[in-house]
Amino acid sequence: MQHNELIKSPNDPKQYRYLQLANGLRVLLVHQADSEKSAAALTINVGHFDDPQEREGLAHFLEHMLFLGSAHYPNAGEFQHFISEHAGSHNAWTGTEHSHFYFDIEHAAFAQGLARFGDMFSAPLFSASYVDKERQSIEAEFSMKLKDDSRRIYQAHKESINPAHPFAKFSVGNAQTLADLPNNSLQQAVSEFYQQQYSTSRMSLCLVGPQSLAELAALAEQHFAALPTHLPKKPAVQVPLYLPEQQGIQLNIRPHKSSSRLVVSFAMPDIQPWYRFKLVSFIAHLLGDEGQHSLLAYLKERELVNQLSAGGGIDGSNYKDFTVAFELTASGRAHYRDIVAALFSQIKLLKQSGFNQALFVERQRLLQWSFQFYEPSSALQTAGDLSLNMQHYPPEDIIFGDYRMELPPEALYQELLGYFCSDNMRIMLVADEVPVNCEARWYHTPYSIVRLDKQWLEQLSQQPLKRAMQLPAPNPYLQTELSLLPDSAHMPLPHAVCQRDDLHIWYKADTDFNTPKGHIFVQLTLPNSCQTLTQLAATRLWVELVLDRFNQQLYAATTAGLNYYLHVHRQGVSLQTSGLTANQIRLLSDILSQLPEPEFSEQRFNELKHQLCRHWENSSKNKPVAQLFSQLSAILQPQNPELDLLQRTLAALSFEQFQQFQQQLLQQIHLEALLVGNWPTAAAADLQQLLVTWLAAQHSSGPALPARQNGIKDLGPVWLQSVASGQTDHAIVIYIAAQQKTADQMACFMLANHVMSPRYFHQLRTEQQLGYLVGTGYVPINTLPGLAFYVQSPDSTADKLYAATVAFFQQFLEQIQQLTSDEFAALKQSMLSQLAERDTSLGARAKRLWLALGQQDYQFSLTADIQQALATLSRQAFIAFLQQLLAPDYDVLFLATDPAPSNSHVKTLLKTELLAGLNLL
């Protein structure tokens, strides 16, 4: 059966064909002529909701096991190794009601990749030896997330709902839930679960590549015809998420990381039948407005909240929780009921105002533009998105469903608002000192459930309107017409339009993606932001205060297809705007005009200082591997210090000291800017005029500054032990850096990571089960190429992780000697294919060009230089490079949670000793 009438964007050149194989498998074929790789994604309507009560986590466990051998490809890790060797990537996840599997690969290997991929689902082995190993992996994953607040809060929520609803099940699983039972081993259980749940009637497959639709159809038939077909579609969930007594309650939860949040939720049925109208997202837009006269503006003026978000919450096949979440101030924590009352006043305003068609049309227009000026995506992203969409939309809307936004009937708008009532409400208060009397299973989350008194609920339903709150005004940033540059305006590379000592501007008109969008980057180098620890801490707070100010004033821009970002970099701050080019330079002008000497109240200073200090304090509770990487960055980049130092420095900063700092901040400014996208040459002239005028109005300007950087050259192998407070897991990060910043070194390091990454993961994670978090990465720091190996383990101490890594190095060096010339050529070609990949979007291109400028690559030729170096790299030279890199005396930094091995040649240094011995780059 075929269905070719899929609605697609007029800007989308891809060809599509929807069909159903004889075995019932729904397949979407996508011919993308210019795709860099071929990709496949398979989604199945099976998730943790389907776990047997006595085997919670079994769907997640099955997802893991499918990768560990099948009838025609029995070797565990073979699929991962094959994908990696052919420039590909892969992954999978298990959700509530769906599991999702995907990979991409170079075109020539697609058929072989599909053969392995299809065999995973049609003939998995569930080998007994790997059943036990993967159970340990699931336990390690569970252990690693024990202090993850999202999971801890999730579990407390599960214990406050209808226990008969499948959402109440423990989704991840661990060694206890996946233990062998007297009459049923885990191997038997996972095999039975596969037989009982996996069938083509519940699957959707998407194949994407440059192959013709006929070729893709033949591949689908060849490699997926053998999938099991014995089951009907899964019946819908019938039991309600909440029983009547589970509404009108307050759930108090104590988090692991300090926070203060209020979440108000309203229960809805499945909203998928109304997808054509996007009404729930429209209501979220109205409640989540952050402009003048909004609910957020009203609450911020009364010093009750810092942030608000609307429309989130869990959703599934028979339920939707619409949540309005507030980040509370200290006063808001004490008066959170006033916040709920204000929310109900805003809801009443929506109900009484009726459906506002003008505001709806604004949202509709933006979504229509997003569809009309569709931006290309990678083959992997396309396959993943469409495979999931096939589970939720009819064939004609598989592509268009996310963009379809029809005018709804007024009655439906009022029907949805009817769910926003006090007797259909739940409150969640997540804060440090809330009263608790229960402990959630598995994650030991302290919580309590309190019934809300009926009198207050009745008061909420009768809240009067508040004059200070109004619906959003018409958007001043929203254009009615968009236009595209002609193809002839396209520029292959940026060119400099302004080169002064204090100002550099680069410009590139880009028409490749047929989109009316653009990007502007402006880097402000500020010497008085980065010379002392106090300046570094104060600059971060200054950025938070500026963004807090912008939040209300510029919110309209963010709802009109424009975005802005302001963040700290090592020598100042970076500003970026993106989105529709219409009115974007106006937005940049609005931002720059407010940067010099803004007035901040002492109250907002204290509130955001407290918030930032709490955020930095919470970093000490991050997982050990994340803390070690943070420490690595701080050691090699002195202007990016560890967060505990910043926290202590900021805590001691007074309002008066901050005001003095602020007066000195915008001095000796140097600007570097880049304009990329649907910009005519007149826009480059406008940007230059704007920046020249703004710079002239500041205190002073100056040249760019050299960065302060540390290197580990000639340091030798060094072990630095860190104290991970409150952590039970052990971890190690092994960082190896190049000694030169050359294209040859970058090529060698990239290829080394490409070759070692799947082998390291398979050896330490799959075979030895040393931890769930295992991997390698190409990690350039200070533009110097480097490699990082990392492992986090609940059982094995850092010295054991070190020993396992050293053993891997030794084994790897032996194996690499056996590499044939053809195998080496194939590895190089795989790496070259990745380097040759084109930008998949305008945003990706703009970011790449901006990073090139940050590396002083003013010819934008570094990638081509690396490709050339890789192409000429010989097998013998690469082996010699690896032998030197992995030699015992090479410069290596070991960051670990535990002491160094007693019998090791590695020298242990204190942090002060290490910093004294580092080289200045």
PDB file of N, CA, C and O in Angstrom, residues 20 28 100 141 225 247 253 272 380 469 492 527 539 564 575 583 587 605 610 617 678 682 709 771 798 913:
ATOM      1  N   GLN A  20       3.237   0.732   3.149  1.00  0.00           N
ATOM      2  CA  GLN A  20       3.105  -0.300   4.169  1.00  0.00           C
ATOM      3  C   GLN A  20       3.532  -1.630   3.562  1.00  0.00           C
ATOM      4  O   GLN A  20       3.015  -2.041   2.519  1.00  0.00           O
ATOM      5  N   LEU A  28       8.298   5.204   5.801  1.00  0.00           N
ATOM      6  CA  LEU A  28       8.396   6.453   5.064  1.00  0.00           C
ATOM      7  C   LEU A  28       9.770   6.516   4.416  1.00  0.00           C
ATOM      8  O   LEU A  28      10.796   6.412   5.102  1.00  0.00           O
ATOM      9  N   HIS A 100      12.820   4.213  20.710  1.00  0.00           N
ATOM     10  CA  HIS A 100      13.269   4.832  19.460  1.00  0.00           C
ATOM     11  C   HIS A 100      14.727   4.454  19.212  1.00  0.00           C
ATOM     12  O   HIS A 100      15.569   4.588  20.104  1.00  0.00           O
ATOM     13  N   GLU A 141      23.649   2.799  35.682  1.00  0.00           N
ATOM     14  CA  GLU A 141      22.912   3.982  35.233  1.00  0.00           C
ATOM     15  C   GLU A 141      21.968   4.466  36.329  1.00  0.00           C
ATOM     16  O   GLU A 141      21.889   5.674  36.611  1.00  0.00           O
ATOM     17  N   ALA A 225      11.422  -7.183   6.078  1.00  0.00           N
ATOM     18  CA  ALA A 225      10.294  -8.083   5.820  1.00  0.00           C
ATOM     19  C   ALA A 225      10.205  -9.183   6.860  1.00  0.00           C
ATOM     20  O   ALA A 225       9.124  -9.757   7.078  1.00  0.00           O
ATOM     21  N   GLN A 247      -6.711  15.094  43.077  1.00  0.00           N
ATOM     22  CA  GLN A 247      -6.751  16.484  42.655  1.00  0.00           C
ATOM     23  C   GLN A 247      -6.975  17.343  43.896  1.00  0.00           C
ATOM     24  O   GLN A 247      -7.388  16.859  44.956  1.00  0.00           O
ATOM     25  N   ILE A 253       8.074  18.668  48.034  1.00  0.00           N
ATOM     26  CA  ILE A 253       9.241  17.840  47.719  1.00  0.00           C
ATOM     27  C   ILE A 253      10.508  18.586  48.112  1.00  0.00           C
ATOM     28  O   ILE A 253      10.695  19.761  47.764  1.00  0.00           O
ATOM     29  N   GLN A 272      -3.861  15.215  21.617  1.00  0.00           N
ATOM     30  CA  GLN A 272      -3.480  14.918  20.237  1.00  0.00           C
ATOM     31  C   GLN A 272      -4.635  15.099  19.244  1.00  0.00           C
ATOM     32  O   GLN A 272      -4.410  15.575  18.125  1.00  0.00           O
ATOM     33  N   LEU A 380      19.896  12.169   9.602  1.00  0.00           N
ATOM     34  CA  LEU A 380      19.589  11.518  10.880  1.00  0.00           C
ATOM     35  C   LEU A 380      18.449  12.235  11.600  1.00  0.00           C
ATOM     36  O   LEU A 380      17.538  11.590  12.131  1.00  0.00           O
ATOM     37  N   MET A 469      -2.769  43.423  34.992  1.00  0.00           N
ATOM     38  CA  MET A 469      -2.531  42.319  34.055  1.00  0.00           C
ATOM     39  C   MET A 469      -3.443  42.456  32.840  1.00  0.00           C
ATOM     40  O   MET A 469      -4.653  42.628  32.973  1.00  0.00           O
ATOM     41  N   PRO A 492      30.737  33.054  -0.954  1.00  0.00           N
ATOM     42  CA  PRO A 492      31.305  31.780  -0.481  1.00  0.00           C
ATOM     43  C   PRO A 492      31.899  31.874   0.919  1.00  0.00           C
ATOM     44  O   PRO A 492      31.781  30.937   1.707  1.00  0.00           O
ATOM     45  N   PRO A 527      38.575  44.495  29.179  1.00  0.00           N
ATOM     46  CA  PRO A 527      39.694  44.183  30.083  1.00  0.00           C
ATOM     47  C   PRO A 527      39.310  44.204  31.560  1.00  0.00           C
ATOM     48  O   PRO A 527      39.858  43.432  32.348  1.00  0.00           O
ATOM     49  N   THR A 539      31.175  40.157  36.661  1.00  0.00           N
ATOM     50  CA  THR A 539      30.730  40.187  35.260  1.00  0.00           C
ATOM     51  C   THR A 539      29.602  39.199  35.032  1.00  0.00           C
ATOM     52  O   THR A 539      28.629  39.494  34.320  1.00  0.00           O
ATOM     53  N   TYR A 564      17.798  36.481  21.186  1.00  0.00           N
ATOM     54  CA  TYR A 564      19.035  37.145  21.578  1.00  0.00           C
ATOM     55  C   TYR A 564      19.671  36.356  22.716  1.00  0.00           C
ATOM     56  O   TYR A 564      18.981  35.705  23.512  1.00  0.00           O
ATOM     57  N   LEU A 575      27.483  38.789  22.539  1.00  0.00           N
ATOM     58  CA  LEU A 575      26.087  39.062  22.232  1.00  0.00           C
ATOM     59  C   LEU A 575      25.760  38.430  20.892  1.00  0.00           C
ATOM     60  O   LEU A 575      26.528  38.558  19.937  1.00  0.00           O
ATOM     61  N   ASN A 583      13.891  43.429  11.191  1.00  0.00           N
ATOM     62  CA  ASN A 583      13.896  44.021  12.541  1.00  0.00           C
ATOM     63  C   ASN A 583      15.002  43.477  13.453  1.00  0.00           C
ATOM     64  O   ASN A 583      15.035  43.823  14.631  1.00  0.00           O
ATOM     65  N   LEU A 587      16.598  45.144  16.857  1.00  0.00           N
ATOM     66  CA  LEU A 587      16.728  44.467  18.153  1.00  0.00           C
ATOM     67  C   LEU A 587      18.131  44.643  18.714  1.00  0.00           C
ATOM     68  O   LEU A 587      18.302  44.952  19.910  1.00  0.00           O
ATOM     69  N   PHE A 605      19.700  43.160  42.724  1.00  0.00           N
ATOM     70  CA  PHE A 605      21.090  42.753  42.912  1.00  0.00           C
ATOM     71  C   PHE A 605      21.165  41.615  43.926  1.00  0.00           C
ATOM     72  O   PHE A 605      21.789  40.566  43.675  1.00  0.00           O
ATOM     73  N   HIS A 610      21.928  36.037  45.083  1.00  0.00           N
ATOM     74  CA  HIS A 610      21.589  34.820  45.834  1.00  0.00           C
ATOM     75  C   HIS A 610      21.299  33.661  44.884  1.00  0.00           C
ATOM     76  O   HIS A 610      21.760  32.532  45.104  1.00  0.00           O
ATOM     77  N   GLU A 617      26.740  26.929  43.928  1.00  0.00           N
ATOM     78  CA  GLU A 617      26.883  26.013  45.062  1.00  0.00           C
ATOM     79  C   GLU A 617      26.378  24.626  44.684  1.00  0.00           C
ATOM     80  O   GLU A 617      26.952  23.603  45.060  1.00  0.00           O
ATOM     81  N   ASN A 678      20.597  36.064   5.410  1.00  0.00           N
ATOM     82  CA  ASN A 678      19.785  36.737   4.394  1.00  0.00           C
ATOM     83  C   ASN A 678      19.916  38.259   4.534  1.00  0.00           C
ATOM     84  O   ASN A 678      18.944  38.973   4.740  1.00  0.00           O
ATOM     85  N   ALA A 682      23.465  46.444   2.275  1.00  0.00           N
ATOM     86  CA  ALA A 682      23.030  47.605   3.063  1.00  0.00           C
ATOM     87  C   ALA A 682      22.950  47.267   4.545  1.00  0.00           C
ATOM     88  O   ALA A 682      23.193  48.127   5.397  1.00  0.00           O
ATOM     89  N   GLN A 709      46.374  31.624  29.076  1.00  0.00           N
ATOM     90  CA  GLN A 709      46.141  30.195  28.887  1.00  0.00           C
ATOM     91  C   GLN A 709      47.285  29.392  29.486  1.00  0.00           C
ATOM     92  O   GLN A 709      48.433  29.821  29.461  1.00  0.00           O
ATOM     93  N   GLY A 771      31.473   0.913  34.481  1.00  0.00           N
ATOM     94  CA  GLY A 771      30.594   2.024  34.787  1.00  0.00           C
ATOM     95  C   GLY A 771      29.659   2.279  33.637  1.00  0.00           C
ATOM     96  O   GLY A 771      29.852   1.770  32.528  1.00  0.00           O
ATOM     97  N   ALA A 798      39.246   4.931  41.359  1.00  0.00           N
ATOM     98  CA  ALA A 798      39.926   5.569  40.234  1.00  0.00           C
ATOM     99  C   ALA A 798      41.201   4.837  39.832  1.00  0.00           C
ATOM    100  O   ALA A 798      41.570   4.814  38.654  1.00  0.00           O
ATOM    101  N   GLU A 913      50.656  23.022  43.486  1.00  0.00           N
ATOM    102  CA  GLU A 913      51.892  22.584  42.840  1.00  0.00           C
ATOM    103  C   GLU A 913      51.686  22.442  41.330  1.00  0.00           C
ATOM    104  O   GLU A 913      52.565  22.806  40.533  1.00  0.00           O
TER     105      GLU A 913
END
